[in-house]
Every structure is written in structure tokens, then in C-alpha cells.
Amino acid sequence: LKIHLVTGNNHKVEEIRSLADNELTVVPISDLVGEIEVDEKGDTFLQNALIKVETFRHLGIPLVADDSGLEIDALNGFPGVQSSRFMEGRPYSEKMAEILQRLDGEKNRKARFKCAAVFYHPSGVVLAVEGTVEGSIAYEIRGEQGFGYDPIFVPDGYDRTFGELGQEVKSIISHRARAFKKLFSLLRLFFSN
Ligand code: ITT
């Protein structure tokens, strides 16, 4: 089964590809339509993942979308669905510095990454799954691997950030790994022959 991934984020493409088995080919939708622009106006990750898929439904091909973000308890869930848009155009080093600043003196560092993944097939099948990884916000930016907020997120059970732990650990416990492993096992049930 060939699935086009509705994203403009190449890190996501790499992470999701590494979770797929031989039966599944995951291709960025930019290969088909060039650079994409989606109006992510939903209030939840799930709504935004649905909007991404809906935007390209007219193509009549199997699609999958990922909407994800970081929720910080002491900031009432911020940046949440705004994880990408927050301080738009600025480098993540600045976005992370701003978050650490907002948490200055805060003892409650609890946070989680969430991912909603939606699959659409032109036959009418739609599957939606979610994945979460609980953790905490570090006191400084650490590590260069991954993308986005990885260098300030310490998953529960570890004392290093995703930025330090890298893909080997993310592919086992990340929000995205958890969501897409569920999704791909459902797809195997539906579409294996
Ligand atoms: P697309 O919408 O085109 O897929 P995007 O990067 O804008 O790409 P989202 O709208 O889902 O993706 O926003 C997710 C943001 O949340 C992302 O840009 C990162 O800032 C953050 N994020 C999500 N998953 C992450 C991860 O695994 N590690 C670090 N940051 C992550």
C-alpha cells in the first residue's frame, strides 16, 4: 500500500517511514503537489490532522496526516496546537529559550508530546489514532538530534532529552511512534492480502 503523507515537515517523513514495514510505502505529498499550505484552524490535534487529510481528499489517493505538539502543564497546556505557529519564523533555539523563560522558577515541569494520526482511503475508510509520551521540561536546551522541542523534553524514565537520546529511543516511545504503530497495525488488518 502506498500512502502519501500530508506534511511539510521532513523530520516527520523520516520518523514515520522508519516505523513502516515493507508492505507500506510512505511518500511525502510534496512529491505529488509541491510545497503545501494547510489552514490548521482546529482546536485539537485530531481536528487538525483531519483538516490536513481533508485538504487533499480530492486527489483520490490514500493519505495520512500527523498533527502533534507539546503540552506543558504549568502553562495550561501551551503551546499545544500552537506548537508550530508559536513565534512563527523564529528558530527553535529562540522558541525553546522563551519556554524555559516562562517556566523560570517553576517546579512543576510536567509535559507531554501528543500526536494524532489520521488515515484516509478513497474507498471511504478513515482511521484515527493518538499517541502520547509523558515527560518533563529540562532546565536547559540539551542535545542536537531530532527536531522542534526535542532538546528540552525529557521523557519519563530517562534523564536525557529527546535531543540527546535521538531516533533510536524516539522510534520506541515517542508520541509519533506510538500513534503510527497503532495506525500501521490497523492498516495491516484492513489491507493485507
Ligand atoms: P505539518 O503540519 O506540515 O505536518 P508541522 O511541523 O507544522 O508540519 P504540526 O502542525 O503538527 O507540524 O506542529 C507540530 C509542532 O510540534 C512541530 O513543528 C514541533 O514544533 C512540535 N513537535 C511535534 N512533534 C515533535 C517531536 O517529535 N519532537 C519535537 N517537537 C515536536
CSV table of N, CA and C in Angstrom, one decimal, residues 27-141:
chain,number,residue,atom,x,y,z
A,27,VAL,N,5.2,8.3,1.3
A,27,VAL,CA,5.8,9.3,0.4
A,27,VAL,C,5.2,10.6,0.8
A,28,PRO,N,6.1,11.6,0.9
A,28,PRO,CA,5.6,13.0,1.2
A,28,PRO,C,4.7,13.5,0.1
A,29,ILE,N,3.6,14.2,0.4
A,29,ILE,CA,2.7,14.6,-0.6
A,29,ILE,C,3.3,15.7,-1.5
A,30,SER,N,4.4,16.3,-1.0
A,30,SER,CA,5.1,17.3,-1.8
A,30,SER,C,5.6,16.7,-3.1
A,31,ASP,N,5.9,15.4,-3.1
A,31,ASP,CA,6.4,14.7,-4.3
A,31,ASP,C,5.4,14.8,-5.4
A,32,LEU,N,4.1,15.0,-5.0
A,32,LEU,CA,3.0,15.0,-6.0
A,32,LEU,C,2.5,16.4,-6.3
A,33,VAL,N,2.4,17.2,-5.3
A,33,VAL,CA,1.8,18.6,-5.5
A,33,VAL,C,2.7,19.7,-5.1
A,34,GLY,N,4.0,19.5,-4.8
A,34,GLY,CA,4.9,20.6,-4.4
A,34,GLY,C,4.6,21.0,-3.0
A,35,GLU,N,5.1,22.2,-2.6
A,35,GLU,CA,5.0,22.7,-1.3
A,35,GLU,C,3.5,22.9,-0.9
A,36,ILE,N,3.2,22.5,0.4
A,36,ILE,CA,1.8,22.6,0.7
A,36,ILE,C,1.5,23.7,1.8
A,37,GLU,N,0.3,24.1,1.8
A,37,GLU,CA,-0.2,25.1,2.8
A,37,GLU,C,-1.5,24.6,3.3
A,38,VAL,N,-1.6,24.4,4.6
A,38,VAL,CA,-2.9,23.9,5.1
A,38,VAL,C,-3.3,24.9,6.3
A,39,ASP,N,-4.6,25.3,6.2
A,39,ASP,CA,-5.1,26.2,7.3
A,39,ASP,C,-5.5,25.4,8.5
A,40,GLU,N,-4.6,25.3,9.5
A,40,GLU,CA,-4.8,24.4,10.6
A,40,GLU,C,-5.6,25.2,11.7
A,41,LYS,N,-6.9,25.2,11.5
A,41,LYS,CA,-7.7,26.1,12.4
A,41,LYS,C,-8.4,25.3,13.5
A,42,GLY,N,-8.1,24.0,13.6
A,42,GLY,CA,-8.8,23.2,14.6
A,42,GLY,C,-8.3,23.5,16.0
A,43,ASP,N,-9.1,23.1,17.0
A,43,ASP,CA,-8.8,23.3,18.4
A,43,ASP,C,-8.0,22.1,19.0
A,44,THR,N,-8.0,21.0,18.3
A,44,THR,CA,-7.3,19.8,18.8
A,44,THR,C,-6.4,19.2,17.7
A,45,PHE,N,-5.5,18.4,18.2
A,45,PHE,CA,-4.6,17.7,17.2
A,45,PHE,C,-5.4,16.9,16.2
A,46,LEU,N,-6.4,16.2,16.8
A,46,LEU,CA,-7.2,15.3,15.9
A,46,LEU,C,-7.9,16.1,14.8
A,47,GLN,N,-8.5,17.3,15.2
A,47,GLN,CA,-9.2,18.1,14.2
A,47,GLN,C,-8.2,18.5,13.1
A,48,ASN,N,-7.0,19.0,13.5
A,48,ASN,CA,-6.0,19.5,12.6
A,48,ASN,C,-5.5,18.3,11.7
A,49,ALA,N,-5.4,17.1,12.2
A,49,ALA,CA,-5.0,16.0,11.3
A,49,ALA,C,-6.0,15.7,10.3
A,50,LEU,N,-7.3,15.8,10.7
A,50,LEU,CA,-8.4,15.6,9.8
A,50,LEU,C,-8.5,16.7,8.7
A,51,ILE,N,-8.2,17.9,9.1
A,51,ILE,CA,-8.2,19.0,8.2
A,51,ILE,C,-7.1,18.8,7.1
A,52,LYS,N,-5.9,18.4,7.6
A,52,LYS,CA,-4.8,18.1,6.6
A,52,LYS,C,-5.2,17.1,5.6
A,53,VAL,N,-5.8,16.0,6.0
A,53,VAL,CA,-6.3,14.9,5.1
A,53,VAL,C,-7.4,15.5,4.2
A,54,GLU,N,-8.3,16.1,4.8
A,54,GLU,CA,-9.5,16.7,4.0
A,54,GLU,C,-9.0,17.6,2.9
A,55,THR,N,-8.0,18.4,3.2
A,55,THR,CA,-7.5,19.4,2.2
A,55,THR,C,-7.1,18.7,0.9
A,56,PHE,N,-6.6,17.4,1.0
A,56,PHE,CA,-6.1,16.7,-0.2
A,56,PHE,C,-7.0,15.5,-0.6
A,57,ARG,N,-8.2,15.4,-0.1
A,57,ARG,CA,-9.0,14.3,-0.4
A,57,ARG,C,-9.4,14.2,-1.8
A,58,HIS,N,-9.5,15.4,-2.5
A,58,HIS,CA,-9.8,15.4,-3.9
A,58,HIS,C,-8.9,14.7,-4.8
A,59,LEU,N,-7.6,14.4,-4.3
A,59,LEU,CA,-6.7,13.6,-5.1
A,59,LEU,C,-7.1,12.2,-5.3
A,60,GLY,N,-8.0,11.7,-4.4
A,60,GLY,CA,-8.5,10.3,-4.6
A,60,GLY,C,-7.5,9.2,-4.4
A,61,ILE,N,-6.5,9.5,-3.5
A,61,ILE,CA,-5.4,8.5,-3.2
A,61,ILE,C,-5.3,8.3,-1.6
A,62,PRO,N,-4.8,7.2,-1.2
A,62,PRO,CA,-4.6,7.0,0.3
A,62,PRO,C,-3.7,8.1,0.9
A,63,LEU,N,-4.2,8.6,2.0
A,63,LEU,CA,-3.4,9.8,2.6
A,63,LEU,C,-3.3,9.5,4.1
A,64,VAL,N,-2.2,10.0,4.7
A,64,VAL,CA,-2.1,10.0,6.1
A,64,VAL,C,-1.6,11.4,6.6
A,65,ALA,N,-2.0,11.8,7.8
A,65,ALA,CA,-1.5,13.1,8.3
A,65,ALA,C,-1.2,13.0,9.8
A,66,ASP,N,-0.2,13.8,10.2
A,66,ASP,CA,0.2,13.8,11.6
A,66,ASP,C,0.0,15.2,12.1
A,67,ASP,N,-0.7,15.4,13.2
A,67,ASP,CA,-0.7,16.7,13.9
A,67,ASP,C,-0.3,16.5,15.3
A,68,SER,N,0.7,17.3,15.8
A,68,SER,CA,1.3,17.0,17.0
A,68,SER,C,1.8,18.2,17.7
A,69,GLY,N,2.2,18.1,19.0
A,69,GLY,CA,2.7,19.2,19.7
A,69,GLY,C,3.0,18.9,21.1
A,70,LEU,N,3.5,19.9,21.8
A,70,LEU,CA,3.9,19.8,23.2
A,70,LEU,C,2.9,20.5,24.1
A,71,GLU,N,2.5,19.8,25.2
A,71,GLU,CA,1.6,20.4,26.2
A,71,GLU,C,2.4,20.5,27.5
A,72,ILE,N,2.4,21.7,28.1
A,72,ILE,CA,3.1,21.9,29.3
A,72,ILE,C,2.1,22.3,30.4
A,73,ASP,N,2.1,21.5,31.5
A,73,ASP,CA,1.0,21.6,32.5
A,73,ASP,C,1.1,23.0,33.1
A,74,ALA,N,2.3,23.5,33.5
A,74,ALA,CA,2.4,24.7,34.2
A,74,ALA,C,2.0,25.9,33.3
A,75,LEU,N,1.9,25.7,32.0
A,75,LEU,CA,1.5,26.8,31.1
A,75,LEU,C,0.1,26.4,30.5
A,76,ASN,N,-0.7,25.7,31.3
A,76,ASN,CA,-2.1,25.3,30.9
A,76,ASN,C,-2.2,24.7,29.6
A,77,GLY,N,-1.2,23.8,29.3
A,77,GLY,CA,-1.2,23.1,28.0
A,77,GLY,C,-0.5,23.8,26.8
A,78,PHE,N,-0.1,25.0,27.0
A,78,PHE,CA,0.6,25.7,26.0
A,78,PHE,C,2.0,25.0,25.7
A,79,PRO,N,2.5,25.0,24.5
A,79,PRO,CA,2.0,25.6,23.3
A,79,PRO,C,0.9,24.7,22.5
A,80,GLY,N,0.8,23.5,22.9
A,80,GLY,CA,-0.3,22.7,22.4
A,80,GLY,C,-0.5,22.7,20.9
A,81,VAL,N,-1.7,23.0,20.4
A,81,VAL,CA,-1.9,23.0,18.9
A,81,VAL,C,-1.2,24.2,18.3
A,82,GLN,N,-0.7,25.1,19.1
A,82,GLN,CA,0.1,26.2,18.5
A,82,GLN,C,1.6,25.9,18.5
A,83,SER,N,2.0,24.7,18.8
A,83,SER,CA,3.5,24.4,18.9
A,83,SER,C,4.3,24.8,17.7
A,84,SER,N,3.7,24.7,16.5
A,84,SER,CA,4.4,25.1,15.3
A,84,SER,C,4.3,26.6,15.0
A,85,ARG,N,3.1,27.2,15.3
A,85,ARG,CA,2.9,28.6,15.0
A,85,ARG,C,3.5,29.6,16.0
A,86,PHE,N,3.7,29.1,17.2
A,86,PHE,CA,4.2,30.0,18.3
A,86,PHE,C,5.5,30.6,17.9
A,87,MET,N,5.7,31.9,17.9
A,87,MET,CA,6.8,32.6,17.5
A,87,MET,C,7.3,32.2,16.1
A,88,GLU,N,6.3,32.1,15.2
A,88,GLU,CA,6.5,31.6,13.8
A,88,GLU,C,7.6,32.4,13.1
A,89,GLY,N,8.4,31.6,12.4
A,89,GLY,CA,9.5,32.2,11.6
A,89,GLY,C,10.8,32.3,12.5
A,90,ARG,N,10.7,32.1,13.8
A,90,ARG,CA,11.9,32.2,14.6
A,90,ARG,C,12.5,30.8,14.8
A,91,PRO,N,13.8,30.7,15.0
A,91,PRO,CA,14.4,29.4,15.2
A,91,PRO,C,13.9,28.7,16.5
A,92,TYR,N,14.0,27.4,16.5
A,92,TYR,CA,13.5,26.7,17.7
A,92,TYR,C,14.4,27.0,18.9
A,93,SER,N,15.7,27.4,18.7
A,93,SER,CA,16.5,27.8,19.8
A,93,SER,C,15.8,28.9,20.6
A,94,GLU,N,15.3,29.9,19.8
A,94,GLU,CA,14.6,31.0,20.5
A,94,GLU,C,13.2,30.6,21.1
A,95,LYS,N,12.5,29.7,20.4
A,95,LYS,CA,11.2,29.3,20.9
A,95,LYS,C,11.4,28.5,22.3
A,96,MET,N,12.5,27.7,22.3
A,96,MET,CA,12.8,26.9,23.5
A,96,MET,C,13.2,27.8,24.6
A,97,ALA,N,14.1,28.8,24.3
A,97,ALA,CA,14.6,29.7,25.3
A,97,ALA,C,13.4,30.5,25.9
A,98,GLU,N,12.4,30.8,25.1
A,98,GLU,CA,11.2,31.6,25.6
A,98,GLU,C,10.4,30.7,26.5
A,99,ILE,N,10.3,29.4,26.2
A,99,ILE,CA,9.5,28.5,27.0
A,99,ILE,C,10.3,28.3,28.4
A,100,LEU,N,11.6,28.1,28.3
A,100,LEU,CA,12.4,28.0,29.6
A,100,LEU,C,12.2,29.2,30.4
A,101,GLN,N,12.2,30.4,29.8
A,101,GLN,CA,12.0,31.7,30.5
A,101,GLN,C,10.6,31.7,31.2
A,102,ARG,N,9.6,31.3,30.4
A,102,ARG,CA,8.2,31.3,31.0
A,102,ARG,C,8.1,30.3,32.2
A,103,LEU,N,9.0,29.3,32.2
A,103,LEU,CA,9.0,28.3,33.3
A,103,LEU,C,10.0,28.6,34.4
A,104,ASP,N,10.6,29.8,34.3
A,104,ASP,CA,11.7,30.1,35.3
A,104,ASP,C,11.1,30.1,36.7
A,105,GLY,N,11.8,29.4,37.6
A,105,GLY,CA,11.3,29.3,39.0
A,105,GLY,C,10.1,28.3,39.2
A,106,GLU,N,9.7,27.7,38.1
A,106,GLU,CA,8.5,26.8,38.2
A,106,GLU,C,9.0,25.4,38.5
A,107,LYS,N,8.5,24.8,39.5
A,107,LYS,CA,8.9,23.4,39.9
A,107,LYS,C,8.2,22.4,39.1
A,108,ASN,N,6.9,22.7,38.8
A,108,ASN,CA,6.1,21.7,38.0
A,108,ASN,C,6.6,21.7,36.5
A,109,ARG,N,7.4,20.7,36.1
A,109,ARG,CA,7.9,20.7,34.8
A,109,ARG,C,7.2,19.7,33.9
A,110,LYS,N,6.1,19.2,34.4
A,110,LYS,CA,5.4,18.1,33.7
A,110,LYS,C,4.9,18.5,32.4
A,111,ALA,N,5.1,17.6,31.4
A,111,ALA,CA,4.7,17.9,30.0
A,111,ALA,C,4.5,16.7,29.2
A,112,ARG,N,3.9,16.8,28.1
A,112,ARG,CA,3.8,15.6,27.2
A,112,ARG,C,3.8,16.0,25.7
A,113,PHE,N,4.2,15.1,24.9
A,113,PHE,CA,4.1,15.3,23.4
A,113,PHE,C,2.9,14.5,23.1
A,114,LYS,N,2.0,15.0,22.2
A,114,LYS,CA,0.9,14.3,21.7
A,114,LYS,C,0.9,14.3,20.2
A,115,CYS,N,0.4,13.2,19.6
A,115,CYS,CA,0.3,13.1,18.2
A,115,CYS,C,-1.0,12.5,17.8
A,116,ALA,N,-1.7,13.1,16.9
A,116,ALA,CA,-2.9,12.5,16.3
A,116,ALA,C,-2.6,12.1,14.8
A,117,ALA,N,-2.9,10.9,14.4
A,117,ALA,CA,-2.6,10.5,13.1
A,117,ALA,C,-3.9,10.0,12.4
A,118,VAL,N,-4.2,10.5,11.2
A,118,VAL,CA,-5.4,10.2,10.5
A,118,VAL,C,-5.1,9.6,9.2
A,119,PHE,N,-5.7,8.4,8.9
A,119,PHE,CA,-5.5,7.8,7.6
A,119,PHE,C,-6.8,7.9,6.8
A,120,TYR,N,-6.7,8.2,5.5
A,120,TYR,CA,-7.9,8.3,4.6
A,120,TYR,C,-7.7,7.4,3.4
A,121,HIS,N,-8.7,6.6,3.1
A,121,HIS,CA,-8.6,5.8,1.9
A,121,HIS,C,-9.8,6.2,1.0
A,122,PRO,N,-9.6,6.3,-0.3
A,122,PRO,CA,-10.7,6.7,-1.2
A,122,PRO,C,-11.9,5.8,-1.2
A,123,SER,N,-11.7,4.6,-0.7
A,123,SER,CA,-12.8,3.7,-0.6
A,123,SER,C,-13.8,4.1,0.5
A,124,GLY,N,-13.4,5.1,1.3
A,124,GLY,CA,-14.2,5.6,2.4
A,124,GLY,C,-13.7,5.3,3.8
A,125,VAL,N,-12.7,4.5,3.9
A,125,VAL,CA,-12.1,4.1,5.2
A,125,VAL,C,-11.4,5.3,5.8
A,126,VAL,N,-11.7,5.7,7.0
A,126,VAL,CA,-10.9,6.7,7.8
A,126,VAL,C,-10.5,6.1,9.1
A,127,LEU,N,-9.3,6.2,9.5
A,127,LEU,CA,-8.8,5.7,10.8
A,127,LEU,C,-8.1,6.8,11.5
A,128,ALA,N,-8.4,6.9,12.8
A,128,ALA,CA,-7.8,8.0,13.6
A,128,ALA,C,-7.2,7.3,14.8
A,129,VAL,N,-6.0,7.7,15.2
A,129,VAL,CA,-5.3,7.2,16.4
A,129,VAL,C,-4.6,8.3,17.1
A,130,GLU,N,-4.3,8.1,18.3
A,130,GLU,CA,-3.5,9.1,19.0
A,130,GLU,C,-2.3,8.4,19.8
A,131,GLY,N,-1.3,9.1,20.0
A,131,GLY,CA,-0.2,8.6,20.8
A,131,GLY,C,0.4,9.7,21.7
A,132,THR,N,0.8,9.3,22.9
A,132,THR,CA,1.3,10.3,23.9
A,132,THR,C,2.6,9.8,24.5
A,133,VAL,N,3.5,10.7,24.8
A,133,VAL,CA,4.7,10.4,25.6
A,133,VAL,C,4.7,11.4,26.8
A,134,GLU,N,4.7,10.9,28.0
A,134,GLU,CA,4.7,11.8,29.2
A,134,GLU,C,6.2,12.1,29.5
A,135,GLY,N,6.4,13.3,30.1
A,135,GLY,CA,7.8,13.6,30.4
A,135,GLY,C,7.8,15.0,31.2
A,136,SER,N,9.0,15.6,31.1
A,136,SER,CA,9.1,16.9,31.8
A,136,SER,C,10.1,17.8,31.0
A,137,ILE,N,9.9,19.1,31.3
A,137,ILE,CA,10.7,20.1,30.6
A,137,ILE,C,12.1,20.3,31.3
A,138,ALA,N,13.2,20.1,30.6
A,138,ALA,CA,14.5,20.3,31.2
A,138,ALA,C,14.7,21.7,31.6
A,139,TYR,N,15.8,22.0,32.3
A,139,TYR,CA,16.2,23.3,32.8
A,139,TYR,C,17.0,24.1,31.8
A,140,GLU,N,17.5,23.3,30.8
A,140,GLU,CA,18.3,24.0,29.7
A,140,GLU,C,18.2,23.2,28.4
A,141,ILE,N,18.5,23.8,27.3
A,141,ILE,CA,18.5,23.1,26.0
A,141,ILE,C,19.6,22.1,25.9
